[in-house]
């Protein structure tokens, strides 16, 4: 509550401090101070209560009486005054009657210069108004203490009478209340009530100074004290007669003088009635008020003369320079508080005066002083710390000047409490002064920023409307960033005077405050949402701002600010974001994998399943993947470039699984290609067999790679599988283009450098290889399985002329039409090309490895060449089929072999022997080794030539085979 009241009052009174030139500012400041003076309540007194009901007016009257008595200003016969104090003020020689007409010159006195204060006239802008300046110092003090002229006249008369009766006595050797009691009767006052109040005041002073707060402690058995107490109590009930021969008065004087004459040491002619603690300080604090203008609370221009005058009371009150410095510092600060914290000069004066108090505290041994010092310092510190522990509420750019002074005072009070002002403090405080100061400043910063942080949280939460869905922590991060900037520009320049790393302390505190919130937020995150991402981005941005400010602030420090920078434990928002994205990716990918598993098990590969001749699962799968990437790039994160690779890689693996599963169970080349039969001689003269022999299980032609399967799909299903792989491959190319576009939209990345991993290498390579394998499987299945009856079983079997190629061509034409109607345009030529190559291979297989049912004459070569041309024309299709150069390339092997069929037997045998010799070398001289089956048929290959001889229906050929290899005529 106190902090809020202060903030309201200070903010309402500090607006005049901002802007304008120095003279205007000074004038407005003084005007504001005058307007606000006494608007704020004073601080509670740091002195303990007197225990006697002495009012403020009574204390002022008493203080003025002591001042007049001590100043020797009693007319023609002043009291003799010999200063007892060794203070610097004792050397001053002045009279209470000194004229104040030269106040302008006095305004430049030593006290004001020491406090850094300007004259009242300059504070008021040179005007001064119509105020009547007091003629003497005494009059100025009287006015400021609120003593009337009538009371002043009465006191002066009393002092003249006292001086007349006690010539040569020092003021400090008299008990002034007793003296004043004996100088007046009721007739000297306007009415009896005023006289009784006047008399009662002196009785209360005697009770306070001699019984309650004596300089020398009383013993319980002290008879004088008991007698004095009885007289005073009686006088409270019945006014006392003040004549000297009156018994009550005699008893009062006797007991009072006895008690006042007691001393702590050897003294001469001194009375101790007003120098006991804390009565003396209550009176002196009242006197100190004469240093301040009663209208605006400013220090008077005549401060040097006033202080010189006040110092004359020190010997009576037991005051020295140290007590004066402390009382004056308190008064300056108290008047600043009463000005509503507007009068910065008072604050500056208190700041400078406290520097002297700090020096005094180092050597202080008087227990009364130490108690008063501790109480005063704690009171000032309590007031300053209530503001400094929440300085964001108290100060702004408009009143930042007052913050400097208040921090200085807060630091000074902390230094005082840390100094050796008592034995207890010597034991308790061991830190160096600099360490104490740093710790106080750190305490102010951390407390204020924690308070400001809490208020920002409340503001953000209360201002966020139901329509504003932006996360609170995201808004808070922006507010804290602004708060850190304000701290750096407004408050840290002030605090750096006492703590060079004030900004570091501030940002470390803010970092910790927000860190507590963000850690709780992170602990509750279960998945990545736009709000979550926004908060984490805001936290990361805030952290970068705070760290940058800290590093920038600590460049010139000894350790680079490492102590406070290490305090800023990382939020790890980017790591949290990355982990959330990875979890998001894993969840999406796992769902995709489960979806693929379920749908592949249900997939029928039926071309009639949809109108696109694709597996429905592939279309849905690519749609899911496309949506996944679109959702990924809609995530409000800044790390798409580094995190998308995880998504791409995971999707690539799932696609690889889909592709691999899509081609399984369709058969392989090795399982479908027939094996080559053992070589036999042609049975000459027996062209018609009694029983048509089926082709035997043929021997494999060369090394093949593959694995057998338990079943094979039909041609339409194969077409759908091929279409599906082609569709997936094509869609992946489109997806890569989309991803590049996404990156161009959200990030500045040079895609031309191919720095982004947006390639689905595994799945795209698997699509290409799968298409190749399925095309080959399709071709081998058609030629060696579906059309085996018209190729391996029938073509040229028995009678060459009777089993020509037409049945094969009809079957192939039907299959080509079916394929053209199902397969996508991009795959049609590839499938037909595979079928074409396989049909030419099968055609050669019938010619070179057709088994004993086939026997060719030289004349048959013409029919075979004609059949080859017909087979070739099927794929060219008069320009509507495959390109002719592609057909030529695929049929080149057949074209190269056909000339062997029309070569005579003798020439073939010689070519065979030459080929054996060239391939086998010296081993061929002892006999003709069996040549191995080549990977590709060739007219110069000995195995190829040997096979032509084996199927040559010729006596010469059969004899050569019998002799060279002892080949049988039958298997």
Short mmCIF file of N, CA and C in Angstrom, two decimals, residues 666-815:
data_model
loop_
_atom_site.label_atom_id
_atom_site.label_comp_id
_atom_site.label_asym_id
_atom_site.label_seq_id
_atom_site.Cartn_x
_atom_site.Cartn_y
_atom_site.Cartn_z
N UNK A 666 5.59 -61.35 -57.69
CA UNK A 666 5.27 -61.27 -59.13
C UNK A 666 6.16 -62.16 -59.97
N UNK A 667 7.05 -62.91 -59.35
CA UNK A 667 7.95 -63.76 -60.12
C UNK A 667 9.19 -62.98 -60.51
N UNK A 668 10.23 -63.74 -60.89
CA UNK A 668 11.49 -63.12 -61.29
C UNK A 668 11.97 -63.73 -62.60
N UNK A 669 12.92 -63.07 -63.19
CA UNK A 669 13.47 -63.54 -64.47
C UNK A 669 14.04 -64.95 -64.34
N UNK A 670 14.76 -65.19 -63.26
CA UNK A 670 15.40 -66.50 -63.07
C UNK A 670 14.38 -67.61 -62.91
N UNK A 671 13.21 -67.25 -62.37
CA UNK A 671 12.18 -68.27 -62.17
C UNK A 671 11.40 -68.56 -63.44
N UNK A 672 11.41 -67.61 -64.39
CA UNK A 672 10.57 -67.74 -65.58
C UNK A 672 11.34 -68.18 -66.84
N UNK A 673 12.63 -67.88 -66.92
CA UNK A 673 13.38 -68.23 -68.14
C UNK A 673 13.60 -69.74 -68.20
N UNK A 674 13.38 -70.32 -69.33
CA UNK A 674 13.57 -71.79 -69.44
C UNK A 674 15.04 -72.16 -69.46
N UNK A 675 15.31 -73.40 -69.04
CA UNK A 675 16.67 -73.89 -69.07
C UNK A 675 16.98 -74.49 -70.45
N UNK A 676 18.25 -74.43 -70.80
CA UNK A 676 18.67 -74.98 -72.09
C UNK A 676 18.74 -76.51 -72.01
N UNK A 677 18.24 -77.21 -73.06
CA UNK A 677 18.33 -78.69 -73.06
C UNK A 677 19.74 -79.15 -73.40
N UNK A 678 20.04 -80.42 -73.11
CA UNK A 678 21.34 -80.97 -73.51
C UNK A 678 21.43 -81.02 -75.03
N UNK A 679 22.64 -80.84 -75.52
CA UNK A 679 22.84 -80.87 -76.98
C UNK A 679 22.70 -82.30 -77.52
N UNK A 680 22.03 -82.41 -78.66
CA UNK A 680 21.88 -83.72 -79.36
C UNK A 680 22.17 -83.53 -80.86
N UNK A 681 22.43 -84.65 -81.53
CA UNK A 681 22.54 -84.60 -83.01
C UNK A 681 21.17 -84.66 -83.64
N UNK A 682 21.07 -84.05 -84.78
CA UNK A 682 19.80 -84.12 -85.50
C UNK A 682 19.61 -85.53 -86.07
N UNK A 683 18.37 -86.05 -85.95
CA UNK A 683 18.05 -87.40 -86.46
C UNK A 683 17.74 -87.26 -87.95
N UNK A 684 18.77 -87.53 -88.79
CA UNK A 684 18.64 -87.31 -90.23
C UNK A 684 17.64 -88.27 -90.83
N UNK A 685 16.77 -87.75 -91.67
CA UNK A 685 15.77 -88.54 -92.37
C UNK A 685 14.51 -88.77 -91.58
N UNK A 686 14.42 -88.24 -90.46
CA UNK A 686 13.22 -88.46 -89.66
C UNK A 686 12.66 -87.10 -89.25
N UNK A 687 12.05 -86.41 -90.19
CA UNK A 687 11.52 -85.07 -89.91
C UNK A 687 10.21 -85.12 -89.13
N UNK A 688 9.46 -86.23 -89.36
CA UNK A 688 8.18 -86.34 -88.64
C UNK A 688 8.35 -87.34 -87.52
N UNK A 689 8.11 -86.87 -86.34
CA UNK A 689 8.25 -87.75 -85.18
C UNK A 689 6.95 -88.50 -84.94
N UNK A 690 7.10 -89.69 -84.47
CA UNK A 690 5.91 -90.50 -84.17
C UNK A 690 5.10 -89.84 -83.05
N UNK A 691 5.79 -89.23 -82.16
CA UNK A 691 5.12 -88.59 -81.02
C UNK A 691 5.69 -87.19 -80.83
N UNK A 692 4.83 -86.26 -80.84
CA UNK A 692 5.30 -84.88 -80.66
C UNK A 692 5.87 -84.73 -79.24
N UNK A 693 7.15 -84.44 -79.18
CA UNK A 693 7.80 -84.34 -77.88
C UNK A 693 7.71 -82.91 -77.34
N UNK A 694 7.32 -82.85 -76.16
CA UNK A 694 7.27 -81.54 -75.51
C UNK A 694 8.69 -81.07 -75.22
N UNK A 695 8.84 -79.83 -75.20
CA UNK A 695 10.16 -79.30 -74.83
C UNK A 695 10.51 -79.77 -73.43
N UNK A 696 11.71 -80.25 -73.33
CA UNK A 696 12.18 -80.67 -72.03
C UNK A 696 12.54 -79.44 -71.19
N UNK A 697 12.79 -79.72 -69.92
CA UNK A 697 13.25 -78.62 -69.07
C UNK A 697 14.60 -78.17 -69.60
N UNK A 698 14.67 -76.96 -70.06
CA UNK A 698 15.85 -76.46 -70.73
C UNK A 698 16.91 -76.03 -69.72
N UNK A 699 18.13 -76.05 -70.20
CA UNK A 699 19.23 -75.60 -69.35
C UNK A 699 19.30 -74.08 -69.36
N UNK A 700 19.72 -73.52 -68.26
CA UNK A 700 19.81 -72.06 -68.14
C UNK A 700 20.90 -71.55 -69.07
N UNK A 701 20.61 -70.42 -69.74
CA UNK A 701 21.57 -69.84 -70.65
C UNK A 701 22.38 -68.77 -69.91
N UNK A 702 23.47 -69.19 -69.33
CA UNK A 702 24.29 -68.22 -68.60
C UNK A 702 23.80 -68.01 -67.18
N UNK A 703 24.57 -67.19 -66.44
CA UNK A 703 24.26 -66.91 -65.02
C UNK A 703 23.17 -65.87 -64.92
N UNK A 704 22.12 -66.20 -64.19
CA UNK A 704 21.00 -65.28 -63.98
C UNK A 704 20.85 -65.01 -62.48
N UNK A 705 20.31 -63.84 -62.16
CA UNK A 705 20.11 -63.46 -60.76
C UNK A 705 18.62 -63.39 -60.49
N UNK A 706 18.21 -63.90 -59.39
CA UNK A 706 16.79 -63.84 -59.03
C UNK A 706 16.45 -64.93 -58.06
N UNK A 707 15.21 -64.96 -57.63
CA UNK A 707 14.74 -65.98 -56.69
C UNK A 707 13.39 -66.47 -57.15
N UNK A 708 13.15 -67.69 -56.86
CA UNK A 708 11.88 -68.29 -57.26
C UNK A 708 10.78 -67.85 -56.34
N UNK A 709 9.56 -67.82 -56.83
CA UNK A 709 8.39 -67.49 -56.03
C UNK A 709 7.36 -68.58 -56.18
N UNK A 710 6.41 -68.55 -55.26
CA UNK A 710 5.39 -69.58 -55.27
C UNK A 710 4.27 -69.28 -56.24
N UNK A 711 4.23 -68.04 -56.72
CA UNK A 711 3.12 -67.72 -57.62
C UNK A 711 3.44 -66.50 -58.43
N UNK A 712 2.63 -66.21 -59.41
CA UNK A 712 2.85 -65.04 -60.26
C UNK A 712 1.52 -64.39 -60.57
N UNK A 713 1.58 -63.04 -60.69
CA UNK A 713 0.36 -62.31 -61.02
C UNK A 713 0.10 -62.37 -62.50
N UNK A 714 -1.13 -62.14 -62.85
CA UNK A 714 -1.44 -62.13 -64.29
C UNK A 714 -1.03 -60.79 -64.89
N UNK A 715 -1.15 -60.70 -66.17
CA UNK A 715 -0.65 -59.52 -66.89
C UNK A 715 -1.34 -58.23 -66.46
N UNK A 716 -2.66 -58.14 -66.35
CA UNK A 716 -3.29 -56.89 -65.90
C UNK A 716 -2.78 -56.41 -64.54
N UNK A 717 -2.60 -57.34 -63.62
CA UNK A 717 -2.10 -56.95 -62.30
C UNK A 717 -0.68 -56.43 -62.38
N UNK A 718 0.13 -57.07 -63.23
CA UNK A 718 1.48 -56.57 -63.43
C UNK A 718 1.47 -55.14 -63.98
N UNK A 719 0.56 -54.91 -64.90
CA UNK A 719 0.44 -53.57 -65.47
C UNK A 719 0.07 -52.54 -64.39
N UNK A 720 -0.84 -52.91 -63.50
CA UNK A 720 -1.24 -52.01 -62.43
C UNK A 720 -0.06 -51.74 -61.49
N UNK A 721 0.71 -52.77 -61.19
CA UNK A 721 1.88 -52.57 -60.32
C UNK A 721 2.89 -51.64 -60.97
N UNK A 722 3.11 -51.85 -62.27
CA UNK A 722 4.06 -50.98 -62.99
C UNK A 722 3.53 -49.55 -63.01
N UNK A 723 2.24 -49.40 -63.30
CA UNK A 723 1.64 -48.06 -63.27
C UNK A 723 1.81 -47.40 -61.91
N UNK A 724 1.61 -48.19 -60.87
CA UNK A 724 1.69 -47.66 -59.51
C UNK A 724 3.09 -47.14 -59.19
N UNK A 725 4.10 -47.93 -59.53
CA UNK A 725 5.47 -47.49 -59.27
C UNK A 725 5.81 -46.25 -60.09
N UNK A 726 5.33 -46.22 -61.31
CA UNK A 726 5.58 -45.06 -62.16
C UNK A 726 4.87 -43.82 -61.58
N UNK A 727 3.67 -44.00 -61.10
CA UNK A 727 2.91 -42.90 -60.48
C UNK A 727 3.64 -42.38 -59.23
N UNK A 728 4.11 -43.30 -58.39
CA UNK A 728 4.82 -42.89 -57.17
C UNK A 728 6.07 -42.11 -57.55
N UNK A 729 6.81 -42.61 -58.52
CA UNK A 729 8.04 -41.93 -58.94
C UNK A 729 7.73 -40.53 -59.47
N UNK A 730 6.70 -40.43 -60.28
CA UNK A 730 6.33 -39.14 -60.85
C UNK A 730 5.86 -38.17 -59.76
N UNK A 731 5.06 -38.67 -58.82
CA UNK A 731 4.57 -37.81 -57.74
C UNK A 731 5.70 -37.34 -56.82
N UNK A 732 6.71 -38.17 -56.67
CA UNK A 732 7.85 -37.75 -55.86
C UNK A 732 8.61 -36.60 -56.53
N UNK A 733 8.71 -36.64 -57.84
CA UNK A 733 9.32 -35.52 -58.56
C UNK A 733 8.50 -34.24 -58.34
N UNK A 734 7.19 -34.37 -58.40
CA UNK A 734 6.33 -33.21 -58.16
C UNK A 734 6.46 -32.72 -56.72
N UNK A 735 6.58 -33.67 -55.79
CA UNK A 735 6.70 -33.29 -54.38
C UNK A 735 8.00 -32.54 -54.13
N UNK A 736 9.08 -32.95 -54.78
CA UNK A 736 10.35 -32.24 -54.62
C UNK A 736 10.23 -30.79 -55.09
N UNK A 737 9.51 -30.57 -56.16
CA UNK A 737 9.31 -29.20 -56.65
C UNK A 737 8.48 -28.39 -55.64
N UNK A 738 7.48 -29.03 -55.03
CA UNK A 738 6.68 -28.34 -54.02
C UNK A 738 7.53 -27.95 -52.82
N UNK A 739 8.39 -28.88 -52.38
CA UNK A 739 9.23 -28.61 -51.22
C UNK A 739 10.16 -27.44 -51.49
N UNK A 740 10.71 -27.37 -52.68
CA UNK A 740 11.55 -26.23 -53.05
C UNK A 740 10.76 -24.93 -52.96
N UNK A 741 9.53 -24.98 -53.41
CA UNK A 741 8.66 -23.80 -53.35
C UNK A 741 8.39 -23.42 -51.91
N UNK A 742 8.13 -24.42 -51.06
CA UNK A 742 7.92 -24.14 -49.64
C UNK A 742 9.11 -23.39 -49.04
N UNK A 743 10.31 -23.88 -49.35
CA UNK A 743 11.52 -23.24 -48.82
C UNK A 743 11.67 -21.82 -49.33
N UNK A 744 11.38 -21.62 -50.59
CA UNK A 744 11.48 -20.28 -51.16
C UNK A 744 10.49 -19.32 -50.50
N UNK A 745 9.36 -19.85 -50.07
CA UNK A 745 8.34 -19.00 -49.45
C UNK A 745 8.70 -18.62 -48.02
N UNK A 746 9.40 -19.50 -47.31
CA UNK A 746 9.62 -19.25 -45.88
C UNK A 746 11.05 -18.93 -45.52
N UNK A 747 12.01 -19.29 -46.35
CA UNK A 747 13.40 -19.08 -45.99
C UNK A 747 14.21 -18.64 -47.21
N UNK A 748 15.26 -17.87 -46.95
CA UNK A 748 16.14 -17.40 -48.02
C UNK A 748 17.24 -18.43 -48.22
N UNK A 749 17.00 -19.39 -49.08
CA UNK A 749 17.94 -20.47 -49.31
C UNK A 749 18.21 -20.57 -50.80
N UNK A 750 19.48 -20.71 -51.13
CA UNK A 750 19.86 -20.85 -52.53
C UNK A 750 19.68 -22.30 -52.95
N UNK A 751 18.53 -22.59 -53.54
CA UNK A 751 18.24 -23.97 -53.93
C UNK A 751 19.13 -24.45 -55.06
N UNK A 752 19.71 -23.52 -55.80
CA UNK A 752 20.52 -23.91 -56.94
C UNK A 752 21.78 -24.65 -56.50
N UNK A 753 22.20 -24.44 -55.24
CA UNK A 753 23.39 -25.12 -54.74
C UNK A 753 23.08 -26.53 -54.24
N UNK A 754 21.85 -26.89 -54.30
CA UNK A 754 21.44 -28.23 -53.91
C UNK A 754 21.87 -28.56 -52.48
N UNK A 755 21.76 -27.55 -51.60
CA UNK A 755 22.14 -27.76 -50.20
C UNK A 755 21.05 -28.47 -49.41
N UNK A 756 19.86 -28.54 -49.96
CA UNK A 756 18.74 -29.11 -49.22
C UNK A 756 18.57 -30.58 -49.55
N UNK A 757 18.37 -31.36 -48.53
CA UNK A 757 18.11 -32.78 -48.74
C UNK A 757 16.62 -32.98 -49.00
N UNK A 758 16.25 -32.77 -50.25
CA UNK A 758 14.84 -32.95 -50.61
C UNK A 758 14.69 -34.10 -51.59
N UNK A 759 15.67 -34.99 -51.59
CA UNK A 759 15.65 -36.11 -52.53
C UNK A 759 15.20 -37.37 -51.82
N UNK A 760 14.33 -38.10 -52.51
CA UNK A 760 13.86 -39.40 -52.00
C UNK A 760 14.65 -40.48 -52.73
N UNK A 761 15.93 -40.54 -52.41
CA UNK A 761 16.85 -41.37 -53.21
C UNK A 761 16.49 -42.84 -53.15
N UNK A 762 16.21 -43.35 -51.96
CA UNK A 762 15.95 -44.78 -51.82
C UNK A 762 14.69 -45.19 -52.57
N UNK A 763 13.62 -44.47 -52.35
CA UNK A 763 12.35 -44.86 -52.96
C UNK A 763 12.33 -44.61 -54.46
N UNK A 764 12.97 -43.52 -54.90
CA UNK A 764 12.98 -43.26 -56.34
C UNK A 764 13.83 -44.29 -57.08
N UNK A 765 14.97 -44.64 -56.48
CA UNK A 765 15.78 -45.70 -57.09
C UNK A 765 15.04 -47.03 -57.07
N UNK A 766 14.31 -47.28 -55.99
CA UNK A 766 13.54 -48.53 -55.91
C UNK A 766 12.42 -48.55 -56.94
N UNK A 767 11.81 -47.39 -57.19
CA UNK A 767 10.77 -47.31 -58.23
C UNK A 767 11.35 -47.66 -59.60
N UNK A 768 12.50 -47.06 -59.89
CA UNK A 768 13.13 -47.32 -61.19
C UNK A 768 13.51 -48.79 -61.32
N UNK A 769 14.12 -49.33 -60.29
CA UNK A 769 14.51 -50.73 -60.34
C UNK A 769 13.29 -51.64 -60.34
N UNK A 770 12.27 -51.28 -59.59
CA UNK A 770 11.05 -52.08 -59.57
C UNK A 770 10.36 -52.10 -60.92
N UNK A 771 10.30 -50.92 -61.56
CA UNK A 771 9.70 -50.86 -62.91
C UNK A 771 10.48 -51.76 -63.86
N UNK A 772 11.83 -51.68 -63.79
CA UNK A 772 12.64 -52.52 -64.66
C UNK A 772 12.38 -54.01 -64.41
N UNK A 773 12.38 -54.38 -63.13
CA UNK A 773 12.16 -55.78 -62.80
C UNK A 773 10.77 -56.25 -63.22
N UNK A 774 9.76 -55.42 -62.98
CA UNK A 774 8.40 -55.82 -63.34
C UNK A 774 8.21 -55.88 -64.85
N UNK A 775 8.85 -54.97 -65.57
CA UNK A 775 8.78 -55.03 -67.04
C UNK A 775 9.42 -56.32 -67.55
N UNK A 776 10.57 -56.67 -66.99
CA UNK A 776 11.23 -57.91 -67.40
C UNK A 776 10.39 -59.12 -67.01
N UNK A 777 9.83 -59.05 -65.78
CA UNK A 777 8.99 -60.16 -65.34
C UNK A 777 7.78 -60.31 -66.25
N UNK A 778 7.18 -59.17 -66.59
CA UNK A 778 6.05 -59.20 -67.52
C UNK A 778 6.46 -59.84 -68.85
N UNK A 779 7.59 -59.41 -69.40
CA UNK A 779 8.04 -59.92 -70.71
C UNK A 779 8.35 -61.41 -70.64
N UNK A 780 9.11 -61.81 -69.62
CA UNK A 780 9.48 -63.22 -69.51
C UNK A 780 8.26 -64.09 -69.23
N UNK A 781 7.32 -63.56 -68.46
CA UNK A 781 6.11 -64.33 -68.17
C UNK A 781 5.28 -64.53 -69.43
N UNK A 782 5.17 -63.46 -70.24
CA UNK A 782 4.39 -63.57 -71.48
C UNK A 782 5.05 -64.55 -72.43
N UNK A 783 6.35 -64.38 -72.66
CA UNK A 783 7.04 -65.17 -73.68
C UNK A 783 7.24 -66.61 -73.23
N UNK A 784 7.73 -66.80 -71.99
CA UNK A 784 8.14 -68.14 -71.58
C UNK A 784 7.08 -68.89 -70.79
N UNK A 785 5.99 -68.19 -70.45
CA UNK A 785 4.95 -68.88 -69.70
C UNK A 785 3.62 -68.84 -70.46
N UNK A 786 3.12 -67.61 -70.67
CA UNK A 786 1.81 -67.49 -71.30
C UNK A 786 1.83 -67.92 -72.77
N UNK A 787 2.92 -67.62 -73.49
CA UNK A 787 3.02 -67.95 -74.93
C UNK A 787 3.97 -69.11 -75.18
N UNK A 788 4.25 -69.90 -74.17
CA UNK A 788 5.16 -71.04 -74.34
C UNK A 788 4.61 -72.04 -75.34
N UNK A 789 3.32 -72.16 -75.39
CA UNK A 789 2.72 -73.16 -76.28
C UNK A 789 2.90 -72.80 -77.76
N UNK A 790 2.99 -71.51 -78.07
CA UNK A 790 3.17 -71.12 -79.47
C UNK A 790 4.61 -70.78 -79.79
N UNK A 791 5.47 -70.77 -78.79
CA UNK A 791 6.87 -70.45 -79.03
C UNK A 791 7.75 -71.65 -78.76
N UNK A 792 7.89 -72.02 -77.53
CA UNK A 792 8.80 -73.12 -77.19
C UNK A 792 8.25 -74.48 -77.63
N UNK A 793 6.94 -74.64 -77.53
CA UNK A 793 6.36 -75.95 -77.86
C UNK A 793 6.11 -76.13 -79.36
N UNK A 794 5.76 -75.04 -80.06
CA UNK A 794 5.26 -75.19 -81.44
C UNK A 794 6.16 -74.62 -82.51
N UNK A 795 6.77 -73.48 -82.27
CA UNK A 795 7.50 -72.79 -83.34
C UNK A 795 8.62 -73.68 -83.88
N UNK A 796 8.51 -73.98 -85.17
CA UNK A 796 9.48 -74.80 -85.91
C UNK A 796 9.66 -76.19 -85.34
N UNK A 797 8.73 -76.64 -84.54
CA UNK A 797 8.83 -77.98 -83.97
C UNK A 797 8.34 -79.00 -85.00
N UNK A 798 9.12 -80.10 -85.22
CA UNK A 798 8.75 -81.13 -86.22
C UNK A 798 9.04 -80.63 -87.62
N UNK A 799 8.03 -80.06 -88.20
CA UNK A 799 8.16 -79.57 -89.59
C UNK A 799 8.22 -78.05 -89.54
N UNK A 800 9.34 -77.53 -90.08
CA UNK A 800 9.54 -76.08 -90.02
C UNK A 800 8.46 -75.34 -90.76
N UNK A 801 8.11 -75.82 -91.93
CA UNK A 801 7.12 -75.10 -92.76
C UNK A 801 5.75 -75.13 -92.13
N UNK A 802 5.47 -76.12 -91.35
CA UNK A 802 4.13 -76.26 -90.78
C UNK A 802 3.96 -75.47 -89.49
N UNK A 803 5.02 -75.04 -88.88
CA UNK A 803 4.93 -74.36 -87.57
C UNK A 803 5.68 -73.03 -87.61
N UNK A 804 5.09 -72.11 -88.37
CA UNK A 804 5.70 -70.80 -88.56
C UNK A 804 5.32 -69.86 -87.41
N UNK A 805 5.62 -68.60 -87.58
CA UNK A 805 5.53 -67.63 -86.51
C UNK A 805 4.15 -67.00 -86.35
N UNK A 806 3.22 -67.24 -87.30
CA UNK A 806 1.94 -66.54 -87.26
C UNK A 806 1.17 -66.72 -85.94
N UNK A 807 1.07 -67.94 -85.37
CA UNK A 807 0.35 -68.07 -84.10
C UNK A 807 0.96 -67.18 -82.98
N UNK A 808 2.28 -67.12 -82.98
CA UNK A 808 2.95 -66.27 -81.98
C UNK A 808 2.60 -64.80 -82.20
N UNK A 809 2.59 -64.40 -83.47
CA UNK A 809 2.28 -62.99 -83.77
C UNK A 809 0.87 -62.63 -83.34
N UNK A 810 -0.05 -63.54 -83.54
CA UNK A 810 -1.43 -63.25 -83.14
C UNK A 810 -1.55 -63.09 -81.62
N UNK A 811 -0.90 -63.98 -80.91
CA UNK A 811 -0.94 -63.90 -79.45
C UNK A 811 -0.28 -62.60 -78.95
N UNK A 812 0.86 -62.28 -79.56
CA UNK A 812 1.56 -61.05 -79.15
C UNK A 812 0.73 -59.81 -79.47
N UNK A 813 0.07 -59.81 -80.59
CA UNK A 813 -0.76 -58.66 -80.96
C UNK A 813 -1.88 -58.44 -79.94
N UNK A 814 -2.47 -59.54 -79.49
CA UNK A 814 -3.53 -59.45 -78.49
C UNK A 814 -2.98 -58.85 -77.19
N UNK A 815 -1.80 -59.34 -76.79
CA UNK A 815 -1.21 -58.85 -75.54
C UNK A 815 -0.82 -57.38 -75.67
#
